[in-house]
Short mmCIF file of C-alpha atoms in Angstrom, two decimals:
data_model
loop_
_atom_site.label_atom_id
_atom_site.label_comp_id
_atom_site.label_asym_id
_atom_site.label_seq_id
_atom_site.Cartn_x
_atom_site.Cartn_y
_atom_site.Cartn_z
CA MET A 45 132.26 106.05 92.41
CA GLY A 46 131.50 109.17 90.39
CA LEU A 47 128.34 111.22 90.29
CA LEU A 48 125.10 109.46 89.40
CA THR A 49 122.61 110.57 86.78
CA ILE A 50 119.12 111.34 87.99
CA GLY A 51 117.91 108.06 86.47
CA ALA A 52 120.55 105.98 88.23
CA PHE A 53 120.03 107.85 91.50
CA ALA A 54 116.26 107.42 91.26
CA LYS A 55 116.66 103.67 90.81
CA ALA A 56 119.09 103.38 93.74
CA SER A 57 117.01 105.54 96.09
CA ARG A 58 113.60 104.24 94.97
CA LEU A 59 112.45 107.77 94.29
CA SER A 60 111.10 108.71 90.88
CA PRO A 61 112.92 111.30 88.75
CA LYS A 62 109.78 113.43 89.03
CA ALA A 63 109.98 113.29 92.84
CA LEU A 64 113.69 114.14 92.76
CA ARG A 65 113.01 117.20 90.65
CA LEU A 66 110.31 118.31 93.08
CA TYR A 67 112.57 117.76 96.09
CA ASP A 68 115.27 119.79 94.36
CA GLU A 69 112.86 122.69 93.82
CA LEU A 70 111.86 122.54 97.51
CA GLY A 71 115.48 122.45 98.65
CA LEU A 72 114.86 119.10 100.32
CA LEU A 73 117.27 117.05 98.22
CA PRO A 74 119.32 119.25 95.89
CA PRO A 75 121.66 117.50 93.45
CA ALA A 76 125.40 117.56 94.04
CA ARG A 77 125.90 119.19 90.65
CA VAL A 78 123.86 120.50 87.75
CA ASP A 79 125.51 120.28 84.34
CA PRO A 80 125.79 123.90 83.10
CA VAL A 81 125.28 122.86 79.48
CA THR A 82 122.60 120.16 79.60
CA GLY A 83 120.96 121.10 82.90
CA TYR A 84 121.10 117.43 83.95
CA ARG A 85 121.01 116.81 87.69
CA LEU A 86 123.85 114.70 89.07
CA TYR A 87 123.88 113.17 92.54
CA ALA A 88 126.69 112.00 94.82
CA PRO A 89 126.56 108.41 96.13
CA GLU A 90 126.71 109.72 99.71
CA GLN A 91 123.32 111.38 99.15
CA LEU A 92 121.65 107.99 98.91
CA ASP A 93 121.16 107.63 102.68
CA GLN A 94 119.22 110.91 102.88
CA ALA A 95 117.25 110.06 99.72
CA ARG A 96 116.26 106.69 101.14
CA LEU A 97 115.26 108.36 104.41
CA VAL A 98 113.05 110.79 102.48
CA ALA A 99 111.49 107.87 100.59
CA TRP A 100 110.74 105.98 103.81
CA LEU A 101 109.27 109.04 105.50
CA ARG A 102 107.05 109.70 102.51
CA ARG A 103 105.83 106.11 102.71
CA LEU A 104 104.90 106.82 106.33
CA GLY A 105 102.76 109.70 105.09
CA MET A 106 104.88 112.48 106.59
CA SER A 107 104.50 115.90 104.99
CA LEU A 108 107.38 117.30 102.95
CA ALA A 109 107.76 120.24 105.35
CA ARG A 110 108.18 117.90 108.29
CA ILE A 111 110.54 115.65 106.34
CA GLN A 112 112.67 118.69 105.61
CA HIS A 113 112.85 119.39 109.34
CA VAL A 114 113.74 115.76 110.17
CA CYS A 115 116.56 115.82 107.63
CA THR A 116 118.20 118.71 109.48
CA LEU A 117 118.37 116.76 112.76
CA GLU A 118 120.96 114.43 114.22
CA ALA A 119 120.03 110.75 114.43
CA GLY A 120 118.66 110.83 118.01
CA PRO A 121 116.39 113.87 117.64
CA ALA A 122 115.32 112.65 114.19
CA ALA A 123 114.25 109.33 115.67
CA GLN A 124 112.26 111.15 118.37
CA GLU A 125 110.55 113.28 115.72
CA VAL A 126 109.52 110.16 113.79
CA ARG A 127 108.29 108.57 117.03
CA THR A 128 106.20 111.66 117.80
CA PHE A 129 104.79 111.73 114.27
CA TRP A 130 103.84 108.07 114.36
CA ALA A 131 102.19 108.41 117.77
CA GLN A 132 99.99 111.13 116.29
CA VAL A 133 99.18 108.94 113.30
CA GLU A 134 98.17 106.12 115.62
CA ALA A 135 96.07 108.49 117.73
CA ASP A 136 94.32 109.79 114.61
CA THR A 137 93.81 106.23 113.38
CA THR A 138 92.34 105.26 116.74
CA ALA A 139 89.96 108.22 116.59
CA ARG A 140 88.83 107.23 113.10
CA ARG A 141 88.53 103.59 114.19
CA ASP A 142 86.37 104.65 117.11
CA LEU A 143 84.16 106.68 114.80
CA ALA A 144 83.95 103.78 112.33
CA THR A 145 83.00 101.42 115.15
CA PHE A 146 80.43 103.91 116.37
CA LEU A 147 78.90 104.18 112.90
CA ILE A 148 78.92 100.41 112.34
CA ASN A 149 77.19 99.82 115.66
CA HIS A 150 74.92 102.77 115.08
CA LEU A 151 73.82 101.58 111.63
CA SER A 152 73.56 97.96 112.77
CA TRP A 153 71.29 99.12 115.54
CA LYS A 154 69.10 100.87 112.97
CA ASP A 155 68.89 97.74 110.80
CA PRO A 156 66.24 95.35 112.20
CA ALA A 157 67.85 92.47 110.31
CA MET A 158 71.09 93.00 112.21
CA SER A 159 69.70 93.90 115.63
CA PRO A 160 69.86 91.01 118.07
CA THR A 161 66.90 90.15 120.25
CA THR A 162 67.70 91.57 123.65
CA LYS A 163 66.14 91.52 127.07
CA HIS A 164 64.36 94.60 128.34
CA LEU A 165 67.17 96.30 130.19
CA GLY A 166 67.34 99.32 132.44
CA ILE A 167 69.82 100.96 134.79
CA ARG A 168 69.93 101.66 138.49
CA TYR A 169 72.24 104.47 139.42
CA ALA A 170 73.74 106.74 142.02
CA ALA A 171 75.86 109.89 141.98
CA LEU A 172 78.07 111.58 144.55
CA SER A 173 80.38 114.60 144.50
CA ASP A 174 82.65 115.52 147.42
CA THR A 175 84.85 118.56 148.01
CA GLY A 176 87.68 116.52 149.49
CA LEU A 177 89.97 117.54 152.32
CA VAL A 178 92.13 120.22 150.69
CA ARG A 179 90.08 122.29 148.26
CA GLU A 180 87.93 125.10 149.63
CA SER A 181 85.11 124.55 147.16
CA ASN A 182 83.77 121.85 144.88
CA GLN A 183 84.11 122.53 141.14
CA ASP A 184 82.87 119.08 140.10
CA THR A 185 79.36 118.24 139.00
CA ALA A 186 77.99 114.69 139.06
CA TYR A 187 74.58 113.72 137.76
CA ALA A 188 72.68 110.46 137.36
CA GLY A 189 69.21 110.00 135.93
CA SER A 190 67.18 107.31 134.25
CA ARG A 191 68.87 108.05 130.91
CA LEU A 192 71.75 110.46 131.47
CA LEU A 193 74.91 109.88 133.48
CA ALA A 194 77.50 112.68 133.64
CA VAL A 195 80.61 113.92 135.42
CA ALA A 196 82.22 117.31 134.78
CA ASP A 197 85.37 118.63 136.45
CA GLY A 198 85.59 122.41 136.34
CA TYR A 199 88.75 124.47 136.48
CA GLY A 200 89.66 128.12 136.81
CA SER A 201 87.96 131.00 138.55
CA GLN A 202 84.51 129.94 137.34
CA GLY A 203 85.08 126.19 137.31
CA ALA A 204 82.05 125.33 139.43
CA PRO A 205 79.47 127.16 137.26
CA ALA A 206 81.24 125.89 134.14
CA SER A 207 80.90 122.24 135.14
CA ALA A 208 77.30 122.75 136.25
CA ALA A 209 76.45 124.50 132.98
CA ALA A 210 77.95 121.67 130.90
CA VAL A 211 75.88 119.02 132.67
CA ASP A 212 72.73 121.14 132.72
CA ALA A 213 73.02 121.57 128.95
CA LEU A 214 72.69 117.79 128.53
CA LYS A 215 69.76 117.22 130.85
CA TYR A 216 67.19 117.73 128.09
CA LEU A 217 68.35 114.34 126.78
CA GLU A 218 66.53 112.79 129.75
CA THR A 219 63.14 113.70 128.31
CA VAL A 220 63.52 113.76 124.51
CA SER A 221 63.07 110.75 122.30
CA VAL A 222 66.18 110.24 120.18
CA PRO A 223 65.60 108.24 116.98
CA ALA A 224 68.39 105.78 116.25
CA GLY A 225 69.22 107.54 112.99
CA ASP A 226 69.71 110.87 114.74
CA LEU A 227 71.79 109.72 117.71
CA LEU A 228 75.18 110.88 116.42
CA ASN A 229 73.86 114.29 115.39
CA VAL A 230 72.02 114.71 118.70
CA LEU A 231 75.17 113.97 120.67
CA GLU A 232 77.24 116.43 118.64
CA ASP A 233 74.55 119.07 119.07
CA ALA A 234 74.50 118.40 122.81
CA VAL A 235 78.25 118.93 123.06
CA GLU A 236 77.96 122.20 121.15
CA GLN A 237 75.20 123.36 123.50
CA ALA A 238 77.36 122.39 126.49
CA LYS A 239 80.27 124.32 124.99
CA GLN A 240 78.16 127.46 124.59
CA ALA A 241 76.75 127.06 128.08
CA VAL A 242 80.26 126.83 129.53
CA HIS A 243 81.32 129.96 127.65
CA GLY A 244 78.33 131.75 129.09
CA ALA A 245 79.08 130.61 132.62
CA ALA A 246 82.80 131.37 132.35
CA GLY A 247 82.06 134.81 130.95
CA THR A 248 80.58 135.91 134.25
CA GLY A 249 83.96 135.78 135.99
CA SER A 250 86.92 138.13 135.99
CA SER A 251 89.15 135.69 134.08
CA PRO A 252 86.89 133.86 131.59
CA GLU A 253 89.84 132.53 129.61
CA GLU A 254 90.95 130.53 132.65
CA ALA A 255 87.62 128.79 133.24
CA GLY A 256 86.34 125.60 131.69
CA THR A 257 85.47 122.00 132.40
CA THR A 258 85.86 118.42 131.35
CA LEU A 259 82.74 116.52 130.34
CA THR A 260 82.20 112.78 130.35
CA ALA A 261 78.64 111.57 129.89
CA MET A 262 76.70 108.48 128.86
CA LEU A 263 73.22 108.39 127.40
CA TRP A 264 71.15 105.26 128.03
CA THR A 265 69.16 104.31 124.92
CA GLY A 266 67.41 101.18 126.21
CA SER A 267 69.99 98.61 125.16
CA GLN A 268 73.10 100.71 124.60
CA LEU A 269 75.09 103.49 126.23
CA ALA A 270 76.34 106.30 124.00
CA LEU A 271 79.50 107.93 125.35
CA VAL A 272 80.61 111.55 125.02
CA HIS A 273 84.07 112.26 126.44
CA ILE A 274 86.22 115.41 126.62
CA GLY A 275 89.06 115.77 129.15
CA ASP A 276 90.47 113.51 131.84
CA SER A 277 87.46 112.25 133.75
CA ARG A 278 87.15 108.52 133.14
CA VAL A 279 84.69 105.72 132.53
CA HIS A 280 85.39 102.22 133.81
CA LEU A 281 83.36 99.16 132.88
CA LEU A 282 83.15 96.14 135.15
CA ARG A 283 82.09 93.17 133.00
CA ASP A 284 82.31 89.49 133.93
CA GLY A 285 84.60 90.35 136.84
CA GLU A 286 87.12 92.32 134.74
CA LEU A 287 87.62 96.08 134.90
CA PHE A 288 88.21 98.07 131.72
CA GLN A 289 88.94 101.77 131.25
CA ILE A 290 86.94 102.74 128.18
CA THR A 291 87.99 106.39 127.91
CA HIS A 292 91.32 107.91 126.94
CA ASP A 293 92.65 110.90 128.89
CA HIS A 294 92.97 114.10 126.88
CA THR A 295 96.03 115.37 128.76
CA MET A 296 99.50 116.52 127.77
CA VAL A 297 101.03 113.77 129.89
CA GLN A 298 98.91 111.06 128.28
CA SER A 299 99.97 112.32 124.84
CA MET A 300 103.60 112.00 126.00
CA VAL A 301 102.89 108.41 127.07
CA ASP A 302 101.31 107.74 123.68
CA GLU A 303 104.42 109.11 121.99
CA GLY A 304 106.72 106.97 124.11
CA ARG A 305 108.26 109.97 125.87
CA LEU A 306 106.96 108.94 129.30
CA SER A 307 106.14 105.63 130.93
CA PRO A 308 102.74 105.21 132.63
CA GLU A 309 104.58 105.10 135.96
CA GLU A 310 106.33 108.41 135.23
CA ALA A 311 103.06 109.93 134.07
CA ALA A 312 101.34 109.12 137.36
CA SER A 313 103.66 111.46 139.28
CA HIS A 314 104.36 114.03 136.57
CA PRO A 315 103.81 117.61 137.81
CA GLN A 316 101.77 118.46 134.69
CA ARG A 317 99.60 115.34 134.72
CA SER A 318 96.42 117.46 134.93
CA LEU A 319 97.26 119.74 131.99
CA LEU A 320 94.40 119.24 129.52
CA ILE A 321 94.67 119.26 125.73
CA ARG A 322 90.90 118.98 125.27
CA ALA A 323 88.22 120.63 127.37
CA LEU A 324 85.13 122.81 127.20
CA GLY A 325 86.51 126.31 127.60
CA ARG A 326 87.55 129.36 125.61
CA GLY A 327 90.35 128.55 123.21
CA ALA A 328 90.32 124.84 124.07
CA ASP A 329 89.91 121.94 121.68
CA ALA A 330 86.41 120.66 122.45
CA THR A 331 86.41 117.73 120.00
CA PRO A 332 84.60 114.88 121.78
CA ASP A 333 85.25 111.17 121.64
CA LEU A 334 81.97 109.48 120.69
CA ARG A 335 81.33 105.77 121.18
CA LEU A 336 78.43 103.39 121.40
CA HIS A 337 78.49 100.47 123.85
CA ASP A 338 76.19 97.47 123.68
CA ALA A 339 75.07 96.93 127.25
CA ARG A 340 74.82 93.54 128.88
CA GLN A 341 72.88 92.53 131.93
CA GLY A 342 75.28 92.71 134.87
CA ASP A 343 77.48 95.47 133.43
CA ARG A 344 78.58 98.15 135.89
CA TYR A 345 79.72 101.56 134.61
CA LEU A 346 81.69 104.01 136.75
CA LEU A 347 82.17 107.63 135.66
CA CYS A 348 84.62 109.53 137.85
CA SER A 349 86.65 112.72 137.98
CA ASP A 350 90.43 112.65 138.29
CA GLY A 351 90.09 113.51 141.97
CA LEU A 352 89.16 109.85 142.41
CA SER A 353 91.18 108.12 139.69
CA THR A 354 94.51 109.78 140.53
CA VAL A 355 94.48 108.84 144.22
CA VAL A 356 92.57 105.56 144.42
CA PRO A 357 94.49 102.67 142.83
CA THR A 358 92.74 100.80 140.04
CA GLU A 359 92.94 97.62 142.11
CA GLU A 360 90.92 99.26 144.89
CA ILE A 361 88.34 100.58 142.41
CA HIS A 362 88.05 97.05 141.03
CA ARG A 363 87.60 95.61 144.51
CA VAL A 364 84.87 98.06 145.50
CA LEU A 365 82.94 97.63 142.27
CA SER A 366 83.17 93.85 142.56
CA GLU A 367 82.30 93.50 146.22
CA ILE A 368 79.73 96.19 147.01
CA ARG A 369 76.42 95.53 145.31
CA GLU A 370 74.44 98.68 146.04
CA PRO A 371 75.49 101.64 143.83
CA GLU A 372 74.91 104.20 146.60
CA GLU A 373 77.07 102.29 149.05
CA ALA A 374 79.79 101.67 146.45
CA ILE A 375 80.24 105.32 145.49
CA HIS A 376 80.39 106.39 149.14
CA GLU A 377 83.14 103.84 149.68
CA LEU A 378 85.07 105.12 146.65
CA VAL A 379 84.90 108.72 147.85
CA ALA A 380 85.92 107.60 151.33
CA LEU A 381 88.99 105.93 149.82
CA ALA A 382 89.90 109.16 148.00
CA ASN A 383 89.62 111.14 151.22
CA GLY A 384 91.53 108.42 153.05
CA SER A 385 94.39 109.08 150.65
CA GLY A 386 94.46 112.75 151.60
CA GLY A 387 91.49 114.00 149.56
CA PRO A 388 93.69 116.43 147.57
CA ASP A 389 90.98 117.23 145.00
CA ASN A 390 87.24 117.18 144.52
CA ALA A 391 86.13 113.60 143.92
CA SER A 392 83.00 112.73 141.96
CA CYS A 393 81.58 109.51 140.69
CA VAL A 394 78.47 108.14 139.04
CA LEU A 395 77.69 104.45 139.10
CA ALA A 396 75.17 102.66 136.89
CA ASP A 397 74.22 98.97 136.90
CA VAL A 398 72.59 97.42 133.85
CA MET A 399 69.80 95.10 134.89
CA GLU A 400 66.80 93.31 133.40
CA LEU A 401 63.51 95.09 133.84
CA GLN A 402 60.63 93.21 135.36
CA GLN A 403 57.76 92.74 132.89
#
């Protein structure tokens, strides 16, 4: 088969002539030959595979610059690049879905016509932070109040004051009245205040760039819990006997799991499993996950640092939360389990039970 005209090649590759001319100008898909007299672009049949690949990648939404890079790779690395790209797309979609869900719930809550009649609910709570058996000091901060629940896991030379500053910056939420219409803005403002507080605390040390903290907090609104999450501390929900993890770790290893480059089993023992990609600290991405949870009577929420979640199996956490009724007793048992497994890190947890208030 001889060379194909741009029209014939466009039809075979499902790319428009306009797109082909653009890709030629970018050096992404140059023609095999350009007629010196007419200037017509002519393409070789063997270019169809690359043209179809470009068309498919464009349909995925990949940028032209990234497509150009993929086209320079062998099949295996190219497939990995597409896998990585799609994992990021799914992560971005999940983030937007979470925000959409938050806004739907948030606006539904504002609309009296859509708000269900609920019981008068409250929470009973307990918090505990333990140094563990290996670390010399405790850089975690755990807090539980009538409205605010929070766990922060500090790191670096000023990790302890950083985690304390982050939680302290949120404590004003205990006493202020937050109108339903302002909840999202209030939470974002609170995260910004926590970020500035952490910078201030970290700046007192000799290596401020190495200090920061995670922050995972929930604000009780009377019938819902609003979640703010940055880092790798976790929130588990025990509901109707089932345990759910309702946060997503912001770690390099978790991103590799999301991209299919690691299995969850491999991630659990990976030497860089604690390397954060989001945190409150200088130079770190401090973008929070924000969610709104409709609370039910009987729900049990556990906020914990990775010093608990990385050493105590999920099955054991489930057992303790299911069997031990009193929050204070349950969190002491969880910390004891962490220390029984060697206590390699600070372990902190906050437990809150949703219950009906007596009228």
